[in-house]
mmCIF file of C-alpha atoms in Angstrom:
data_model
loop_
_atom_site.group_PDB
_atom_site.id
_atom_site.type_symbol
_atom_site.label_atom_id
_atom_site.label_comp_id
_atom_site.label_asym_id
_atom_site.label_seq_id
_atom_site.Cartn_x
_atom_site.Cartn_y
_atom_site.Cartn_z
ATOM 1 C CA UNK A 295 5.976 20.809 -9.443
ATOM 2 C CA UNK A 296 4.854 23.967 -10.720
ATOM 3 C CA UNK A 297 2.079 26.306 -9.867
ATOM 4 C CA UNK A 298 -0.211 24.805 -12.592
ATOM 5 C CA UNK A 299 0.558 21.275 -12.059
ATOM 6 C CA UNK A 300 0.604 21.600 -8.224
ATOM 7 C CA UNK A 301 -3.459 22.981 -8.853
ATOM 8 C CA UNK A 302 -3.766 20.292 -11.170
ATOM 9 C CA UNK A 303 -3.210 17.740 -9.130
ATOM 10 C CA UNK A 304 -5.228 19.242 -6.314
ATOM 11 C CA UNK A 305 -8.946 19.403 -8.732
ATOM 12 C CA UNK A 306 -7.872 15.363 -9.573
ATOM 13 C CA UNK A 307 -8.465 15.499 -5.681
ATOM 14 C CA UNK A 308 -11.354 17.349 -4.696
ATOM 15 C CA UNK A 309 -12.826 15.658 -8.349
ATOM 16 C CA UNK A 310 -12.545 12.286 -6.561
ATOM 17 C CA UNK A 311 -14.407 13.807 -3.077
ATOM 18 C CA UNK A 312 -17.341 15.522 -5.218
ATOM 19 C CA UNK A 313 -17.624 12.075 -7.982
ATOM 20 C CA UNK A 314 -17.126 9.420 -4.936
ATOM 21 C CA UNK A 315 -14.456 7.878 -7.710
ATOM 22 C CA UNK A 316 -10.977 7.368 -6.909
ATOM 23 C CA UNK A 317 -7.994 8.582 -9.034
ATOM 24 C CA UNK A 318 -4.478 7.163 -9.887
ATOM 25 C CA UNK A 319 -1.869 7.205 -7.760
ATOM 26 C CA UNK A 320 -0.672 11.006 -7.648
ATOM 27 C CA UNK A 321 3.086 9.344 -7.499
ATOM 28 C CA UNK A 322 2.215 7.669 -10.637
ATOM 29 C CA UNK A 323 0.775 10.686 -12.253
ATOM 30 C CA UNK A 324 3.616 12.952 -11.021
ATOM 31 C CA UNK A 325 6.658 10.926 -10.669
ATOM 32 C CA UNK A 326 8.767 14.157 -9.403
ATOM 33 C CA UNK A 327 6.433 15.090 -6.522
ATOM 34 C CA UNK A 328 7.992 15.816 -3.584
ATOM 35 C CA UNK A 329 7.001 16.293 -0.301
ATOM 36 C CA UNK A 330 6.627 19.140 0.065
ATOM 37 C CA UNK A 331 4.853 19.125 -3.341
ATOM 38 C CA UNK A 332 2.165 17.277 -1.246
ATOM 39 C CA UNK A 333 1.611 19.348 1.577
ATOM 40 C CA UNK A 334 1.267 21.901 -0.836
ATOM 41 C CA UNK A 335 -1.295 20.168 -2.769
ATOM 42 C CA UNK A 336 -3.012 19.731 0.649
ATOM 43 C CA UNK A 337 -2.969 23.365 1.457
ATOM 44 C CA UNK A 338 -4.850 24.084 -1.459
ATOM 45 C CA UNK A 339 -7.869 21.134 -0.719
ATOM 46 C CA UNK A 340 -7.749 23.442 2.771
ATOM 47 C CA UNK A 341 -8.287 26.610 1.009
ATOM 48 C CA UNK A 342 -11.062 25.178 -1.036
ATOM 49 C CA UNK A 343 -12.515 23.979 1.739
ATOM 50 C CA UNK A 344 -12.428 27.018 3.940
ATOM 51 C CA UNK A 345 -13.535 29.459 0.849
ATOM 52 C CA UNK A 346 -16.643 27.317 1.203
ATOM 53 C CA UNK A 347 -17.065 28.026 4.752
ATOM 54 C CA UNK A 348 -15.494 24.846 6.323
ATOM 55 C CA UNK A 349 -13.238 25.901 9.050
ATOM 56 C CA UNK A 350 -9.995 24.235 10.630
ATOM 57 C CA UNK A 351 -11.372 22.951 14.094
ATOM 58 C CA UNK A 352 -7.838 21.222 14.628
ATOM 59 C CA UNK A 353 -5.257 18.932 13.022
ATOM 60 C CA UNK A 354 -4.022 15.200 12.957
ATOM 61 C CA UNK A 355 -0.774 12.616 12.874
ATOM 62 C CA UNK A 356 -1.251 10.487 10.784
ATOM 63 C CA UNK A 357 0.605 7.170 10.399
ATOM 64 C CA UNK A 358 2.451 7.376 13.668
ATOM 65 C CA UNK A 359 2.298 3.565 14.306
ATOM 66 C CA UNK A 360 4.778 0.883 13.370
ATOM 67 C CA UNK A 361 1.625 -1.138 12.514
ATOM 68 C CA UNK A 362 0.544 1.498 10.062
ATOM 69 C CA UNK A 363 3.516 2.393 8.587
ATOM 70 C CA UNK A 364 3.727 -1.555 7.587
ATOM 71 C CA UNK A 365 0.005 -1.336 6.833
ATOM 72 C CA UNK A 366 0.518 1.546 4.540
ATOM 73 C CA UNK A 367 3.960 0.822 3.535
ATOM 74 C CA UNK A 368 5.698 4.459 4.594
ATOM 75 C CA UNK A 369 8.344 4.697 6.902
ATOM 76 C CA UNK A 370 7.290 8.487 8.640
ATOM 77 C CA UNK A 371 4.538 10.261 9.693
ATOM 78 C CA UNK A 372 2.075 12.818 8.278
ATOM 79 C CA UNK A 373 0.026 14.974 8.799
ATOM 80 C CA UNK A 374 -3.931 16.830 7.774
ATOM 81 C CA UNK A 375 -6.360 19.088 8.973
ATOM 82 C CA UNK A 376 -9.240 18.579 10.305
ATOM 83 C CA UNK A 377 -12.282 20.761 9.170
ATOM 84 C CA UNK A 378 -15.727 21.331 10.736
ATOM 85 C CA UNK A 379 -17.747 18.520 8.445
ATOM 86 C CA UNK A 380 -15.702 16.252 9.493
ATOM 87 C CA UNK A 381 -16.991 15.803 12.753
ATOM 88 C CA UNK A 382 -19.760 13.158 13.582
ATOM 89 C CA UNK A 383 -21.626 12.362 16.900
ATOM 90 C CA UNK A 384 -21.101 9.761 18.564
ATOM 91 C CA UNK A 385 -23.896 7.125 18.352
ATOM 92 C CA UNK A 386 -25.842 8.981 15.267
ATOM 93 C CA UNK A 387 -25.876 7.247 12.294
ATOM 94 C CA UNK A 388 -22.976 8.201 9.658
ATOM 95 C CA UNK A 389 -23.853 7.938 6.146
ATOM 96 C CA UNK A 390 -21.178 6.022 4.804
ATOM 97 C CA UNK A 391 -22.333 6.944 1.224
ATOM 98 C CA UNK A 392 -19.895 10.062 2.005
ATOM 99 C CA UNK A 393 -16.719 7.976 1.956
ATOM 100 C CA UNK A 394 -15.082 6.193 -0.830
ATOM 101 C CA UNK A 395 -13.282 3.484 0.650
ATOM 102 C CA UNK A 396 -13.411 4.006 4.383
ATOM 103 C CA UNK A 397 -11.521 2.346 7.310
ATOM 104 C CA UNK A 398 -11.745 3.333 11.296
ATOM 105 C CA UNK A 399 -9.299 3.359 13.936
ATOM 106 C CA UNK A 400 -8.918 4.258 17.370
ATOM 107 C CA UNK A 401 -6.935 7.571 18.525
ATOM 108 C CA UNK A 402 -6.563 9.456 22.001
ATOM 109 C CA UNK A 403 -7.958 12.741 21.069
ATOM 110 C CA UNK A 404 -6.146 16.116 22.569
ATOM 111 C CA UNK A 405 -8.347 19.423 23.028
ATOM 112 C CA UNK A 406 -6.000 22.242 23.440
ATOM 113 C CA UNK A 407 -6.482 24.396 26.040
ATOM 114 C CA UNK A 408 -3.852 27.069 24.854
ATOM 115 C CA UNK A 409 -1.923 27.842 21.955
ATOM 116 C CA UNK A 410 1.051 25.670 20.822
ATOM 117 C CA UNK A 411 3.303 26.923 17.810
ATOM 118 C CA UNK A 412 7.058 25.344 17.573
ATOM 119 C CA UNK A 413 9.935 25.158 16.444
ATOM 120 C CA UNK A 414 11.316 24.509 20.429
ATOM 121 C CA UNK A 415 8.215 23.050 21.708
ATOM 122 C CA UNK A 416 8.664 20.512 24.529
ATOM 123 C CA UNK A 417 6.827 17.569 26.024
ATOM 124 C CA UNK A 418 6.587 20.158 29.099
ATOM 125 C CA UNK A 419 4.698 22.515 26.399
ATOM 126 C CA UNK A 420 2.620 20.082 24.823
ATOM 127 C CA UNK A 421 1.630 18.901 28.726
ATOM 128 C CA UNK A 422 0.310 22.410 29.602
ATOM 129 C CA UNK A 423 -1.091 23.403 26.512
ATOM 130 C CA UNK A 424 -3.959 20.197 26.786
ATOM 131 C CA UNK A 425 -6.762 20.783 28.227
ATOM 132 C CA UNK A 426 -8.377 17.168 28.044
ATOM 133 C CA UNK A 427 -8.071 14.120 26.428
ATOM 134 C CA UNK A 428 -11.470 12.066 25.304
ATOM 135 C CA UNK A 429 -11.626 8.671 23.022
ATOM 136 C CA UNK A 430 -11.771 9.247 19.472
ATOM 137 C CA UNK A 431 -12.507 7.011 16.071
ATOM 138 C CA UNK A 432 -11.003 8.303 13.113
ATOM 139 C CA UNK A 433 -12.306 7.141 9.805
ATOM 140 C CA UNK A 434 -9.812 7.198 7.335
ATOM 141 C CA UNK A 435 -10.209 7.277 3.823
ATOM 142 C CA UNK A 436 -8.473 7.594 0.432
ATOM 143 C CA UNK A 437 -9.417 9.380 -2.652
ATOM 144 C CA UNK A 438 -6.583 7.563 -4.105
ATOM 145 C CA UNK A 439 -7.639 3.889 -6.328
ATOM 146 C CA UNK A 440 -7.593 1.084 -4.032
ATOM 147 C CA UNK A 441 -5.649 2.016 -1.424
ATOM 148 C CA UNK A 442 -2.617 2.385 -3.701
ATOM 149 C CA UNK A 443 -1.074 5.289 -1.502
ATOM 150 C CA UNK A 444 2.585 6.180 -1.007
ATOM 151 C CA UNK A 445 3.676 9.173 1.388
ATOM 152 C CA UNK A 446 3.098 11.634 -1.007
ATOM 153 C CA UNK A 447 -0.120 10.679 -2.046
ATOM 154 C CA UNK A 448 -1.496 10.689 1.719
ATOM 155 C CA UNK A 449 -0.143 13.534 2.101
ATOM 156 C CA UNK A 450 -1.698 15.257 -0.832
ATOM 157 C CA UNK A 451 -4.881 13.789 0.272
ATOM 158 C CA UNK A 452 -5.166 15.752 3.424
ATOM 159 C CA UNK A 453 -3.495 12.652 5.701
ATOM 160 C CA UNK A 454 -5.872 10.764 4.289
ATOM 161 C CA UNK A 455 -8.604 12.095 6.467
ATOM 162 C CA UNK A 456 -12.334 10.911 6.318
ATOM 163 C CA UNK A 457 -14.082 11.960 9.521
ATOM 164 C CA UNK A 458 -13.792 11.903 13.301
ATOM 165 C CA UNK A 459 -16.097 10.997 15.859
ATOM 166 C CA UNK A 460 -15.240 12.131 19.937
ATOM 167 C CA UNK A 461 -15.624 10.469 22.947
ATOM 168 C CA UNK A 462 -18.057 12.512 25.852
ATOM 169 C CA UNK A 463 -16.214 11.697 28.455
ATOM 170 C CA UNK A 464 -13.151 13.955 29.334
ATOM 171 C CA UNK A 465 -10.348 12.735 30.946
ATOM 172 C CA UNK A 466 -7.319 15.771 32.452
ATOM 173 C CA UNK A 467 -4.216 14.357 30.912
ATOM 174 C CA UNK A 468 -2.124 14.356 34.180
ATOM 175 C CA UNK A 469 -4.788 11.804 35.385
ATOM 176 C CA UNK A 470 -3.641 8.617 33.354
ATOM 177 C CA UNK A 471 -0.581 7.578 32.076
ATOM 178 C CA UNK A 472 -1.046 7.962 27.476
ATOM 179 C CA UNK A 473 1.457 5.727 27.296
ATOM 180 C CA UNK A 474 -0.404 3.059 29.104
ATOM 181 C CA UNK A 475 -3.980 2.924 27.801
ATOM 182 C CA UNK A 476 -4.891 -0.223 26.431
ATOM 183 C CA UNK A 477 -8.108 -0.008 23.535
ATOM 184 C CA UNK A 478 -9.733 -2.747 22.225
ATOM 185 C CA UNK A 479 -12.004 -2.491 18.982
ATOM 186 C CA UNK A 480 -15.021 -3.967 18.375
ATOM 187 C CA UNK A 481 -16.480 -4.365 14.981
ATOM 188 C CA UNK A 482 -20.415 -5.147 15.373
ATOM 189 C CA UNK A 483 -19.537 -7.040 18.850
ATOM 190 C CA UNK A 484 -16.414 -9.259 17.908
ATOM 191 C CA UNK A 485 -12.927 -8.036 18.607
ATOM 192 C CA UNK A 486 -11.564 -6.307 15.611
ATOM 193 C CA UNK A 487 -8.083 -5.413 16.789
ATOM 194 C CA UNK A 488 -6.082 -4.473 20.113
ATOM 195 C CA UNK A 489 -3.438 -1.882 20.891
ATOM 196 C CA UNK A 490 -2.053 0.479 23.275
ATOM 197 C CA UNK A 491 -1.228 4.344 23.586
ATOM 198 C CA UNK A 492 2.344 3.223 23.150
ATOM 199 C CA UNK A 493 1.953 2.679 20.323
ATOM 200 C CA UNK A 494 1.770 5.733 19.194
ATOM 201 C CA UNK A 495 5.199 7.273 18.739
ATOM 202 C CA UNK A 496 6.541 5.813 22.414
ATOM 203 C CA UNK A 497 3.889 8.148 23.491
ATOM 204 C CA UNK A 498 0.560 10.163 22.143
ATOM 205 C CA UNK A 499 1.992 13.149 23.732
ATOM 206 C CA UNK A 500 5.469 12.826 21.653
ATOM 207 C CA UNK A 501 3.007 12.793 18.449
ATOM 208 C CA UNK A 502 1.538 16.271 19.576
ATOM 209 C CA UNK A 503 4.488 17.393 19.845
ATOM 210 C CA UNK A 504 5.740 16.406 16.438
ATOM 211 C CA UNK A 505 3.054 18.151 15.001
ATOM 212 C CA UNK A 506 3.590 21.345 16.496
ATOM 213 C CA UNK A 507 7.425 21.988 15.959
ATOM 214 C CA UNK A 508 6.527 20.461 12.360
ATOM 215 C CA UNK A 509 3.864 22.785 11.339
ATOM 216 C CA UNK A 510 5.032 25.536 13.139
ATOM 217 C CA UNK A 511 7.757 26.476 11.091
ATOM 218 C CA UNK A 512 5.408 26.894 8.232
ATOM 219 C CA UNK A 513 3.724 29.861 10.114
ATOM 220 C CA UNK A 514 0.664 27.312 11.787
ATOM 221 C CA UNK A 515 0.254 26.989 15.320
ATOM 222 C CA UNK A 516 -2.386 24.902 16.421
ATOM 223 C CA UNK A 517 -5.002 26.862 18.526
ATOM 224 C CA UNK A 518 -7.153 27.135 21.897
ATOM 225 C CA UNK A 519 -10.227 24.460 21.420
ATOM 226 C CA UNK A 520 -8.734 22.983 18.269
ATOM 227 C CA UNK A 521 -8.792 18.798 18.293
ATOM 228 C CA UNK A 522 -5.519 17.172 17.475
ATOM 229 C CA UNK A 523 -5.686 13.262 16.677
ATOM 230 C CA UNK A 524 -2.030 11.866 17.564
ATOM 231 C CA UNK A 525 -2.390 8.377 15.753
ATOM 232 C CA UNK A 526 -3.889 5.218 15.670
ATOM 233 C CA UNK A 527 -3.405 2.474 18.340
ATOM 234 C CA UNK A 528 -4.190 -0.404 16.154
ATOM 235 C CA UNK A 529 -4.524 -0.887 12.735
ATOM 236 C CA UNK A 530 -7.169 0.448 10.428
ATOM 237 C CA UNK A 531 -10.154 -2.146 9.426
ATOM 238 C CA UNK A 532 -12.560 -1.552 7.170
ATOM 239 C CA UNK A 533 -16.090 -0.552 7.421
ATOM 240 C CA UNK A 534 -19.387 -1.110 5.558
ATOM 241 C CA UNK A 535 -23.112 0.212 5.652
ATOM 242 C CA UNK A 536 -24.814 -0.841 9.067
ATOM 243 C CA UNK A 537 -21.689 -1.802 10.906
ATOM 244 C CA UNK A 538 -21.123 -0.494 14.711
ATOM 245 C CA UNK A 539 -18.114 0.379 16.129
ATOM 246 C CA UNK A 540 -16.315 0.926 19.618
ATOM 247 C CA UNK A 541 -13.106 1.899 20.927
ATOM 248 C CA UNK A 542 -12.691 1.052 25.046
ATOM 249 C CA UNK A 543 -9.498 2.536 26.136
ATOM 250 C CA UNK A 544 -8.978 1.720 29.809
ATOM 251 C CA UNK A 545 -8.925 4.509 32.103
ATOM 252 C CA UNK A 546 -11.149 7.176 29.343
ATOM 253 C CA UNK A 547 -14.179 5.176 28.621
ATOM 254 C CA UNK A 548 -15.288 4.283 24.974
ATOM 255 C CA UNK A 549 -16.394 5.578 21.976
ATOM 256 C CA UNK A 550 -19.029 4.805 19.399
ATOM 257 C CA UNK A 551 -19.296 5.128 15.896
ATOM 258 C CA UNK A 552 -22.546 3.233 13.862
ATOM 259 C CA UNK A 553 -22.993 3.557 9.712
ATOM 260 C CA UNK A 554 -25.642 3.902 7.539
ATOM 261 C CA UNK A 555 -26.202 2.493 4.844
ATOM 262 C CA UNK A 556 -27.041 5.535 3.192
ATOM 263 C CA UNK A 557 -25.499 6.339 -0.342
ATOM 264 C CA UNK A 558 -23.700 8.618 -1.981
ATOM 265 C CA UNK A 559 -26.536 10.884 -3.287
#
């Protein structure tokens, strides 16, 4: 793709955020597109975003389950940023109005302590470079009709990002074992879906890793303070206005997100 159609494809993108409508399939639209077509599509919804005044506060994996892969139908991970807005507290009523078709799932949340920035970085690295781990929901969401995404159009889409909401409790990483952590989700009290921090890549920690030897290489290293979301633990369900959700992971605590029923204004 092209300068002009790479930008093209980006304003079908941030048209869908401002309109709450959904577009085509970008894969449909632009049967060439690449991969790396799509991160570079990304890069420009970041750009927009930051002109504006919304700053990178960190970065997630996305897709780094089997049971999302199959949910999705891709066969490798991704990955987005994560921007200031996107950032809810926990227990304060989200207006859902702000999504277009939005889905939650549980994630382990890193908070760097120090700087990471591969290629060459180790588990060892990624170990010393956390400063804490805390619960985390991550809403999910798709600008792209229906759901309809290959990799390249969650890609585009910034990993398909939506919003994040962090646990209070902080937990120092050499204190429980990721790999370990059993979650259960509740959708307004009844058991939505179970998993485990196994899930995710063998290991959460072989996620972080991931991202940092695979952005790093394209000059971004992922900072002191920043918030890096490794992957689901279950798979994505759907949310609507006034529902409640809650991630317990054993050993961190749990996590609360609750929805308005607020509109799109």
């Amino acid at each position: 793709m092209d300068a002009s159609t790479l930008q093209e494809a980006a304003a079908a993108l941030l048209s869908a955020y401002e309109t709450g409508k959904p577009i085509a399939p970008l894969i449909e639209t632009y049967p060439a597109a690449t991969l790396e077509d799509a991160y570079r599509i990304q890069q420009r919804l970041v750009r927009h975003w930051a002109e504006r005044g919304d700053e990178v506060r960190g970065h997630k994996v996305g897709l780094a389950s089997a049971a999302m892969q199959r949910q999705m139908g891709v066969d490798q991970p991704d990955y987005g940023h994560l921007t200031a807005s996107m950032f809810h507290l926990e227990h304060q009523p989200i207006p859902i109005g702000g999504f277009l078709q939005p889905r939650i799932e549980p994630e382990i949340a890193f908070v760097l302590g120090s700087r990471l920035r591969g290629p060459g970085i180790t588990v060892a690295d990624a170990l010393r470079a956390v400063d804490f781990v805390v619960p985390a929901l991550e809403i999910v969401d798709s600008r792209i009709q229906d759901w309809k995404i290959s990799i390249v159009d969650t890609i585009a889409d910034n990993a398909s990002s939506g919003g994040v909401v962090l646990g209070s409790r902080p937990t120092a990483i050499g204190d429980i074992d990721l790999r370990l952590v059993g979650c259960v989700l509740h959708q307004n009290g009844e058991i939505a879906a179970t998993g485990a921090g196994g899930a995710v890549l063998g290991s959460p920690v072989n996620a972080l890793v991931w991202l940092a030897n695979t952005v790093g290489p394209l000059g971004v290293a992922l900072e002191p303070g920043h918030v890096v979301l490794p992957g689901s633990m279950t798979r994505a369900i759907p949310v609507s206005p006034g529902d409640t959700v809650v991630a317990t992971m054993a050993g961190l605590g749990s996590v609360t997100a609750k929805f308005s029923g607020e509109e799109r204004p």
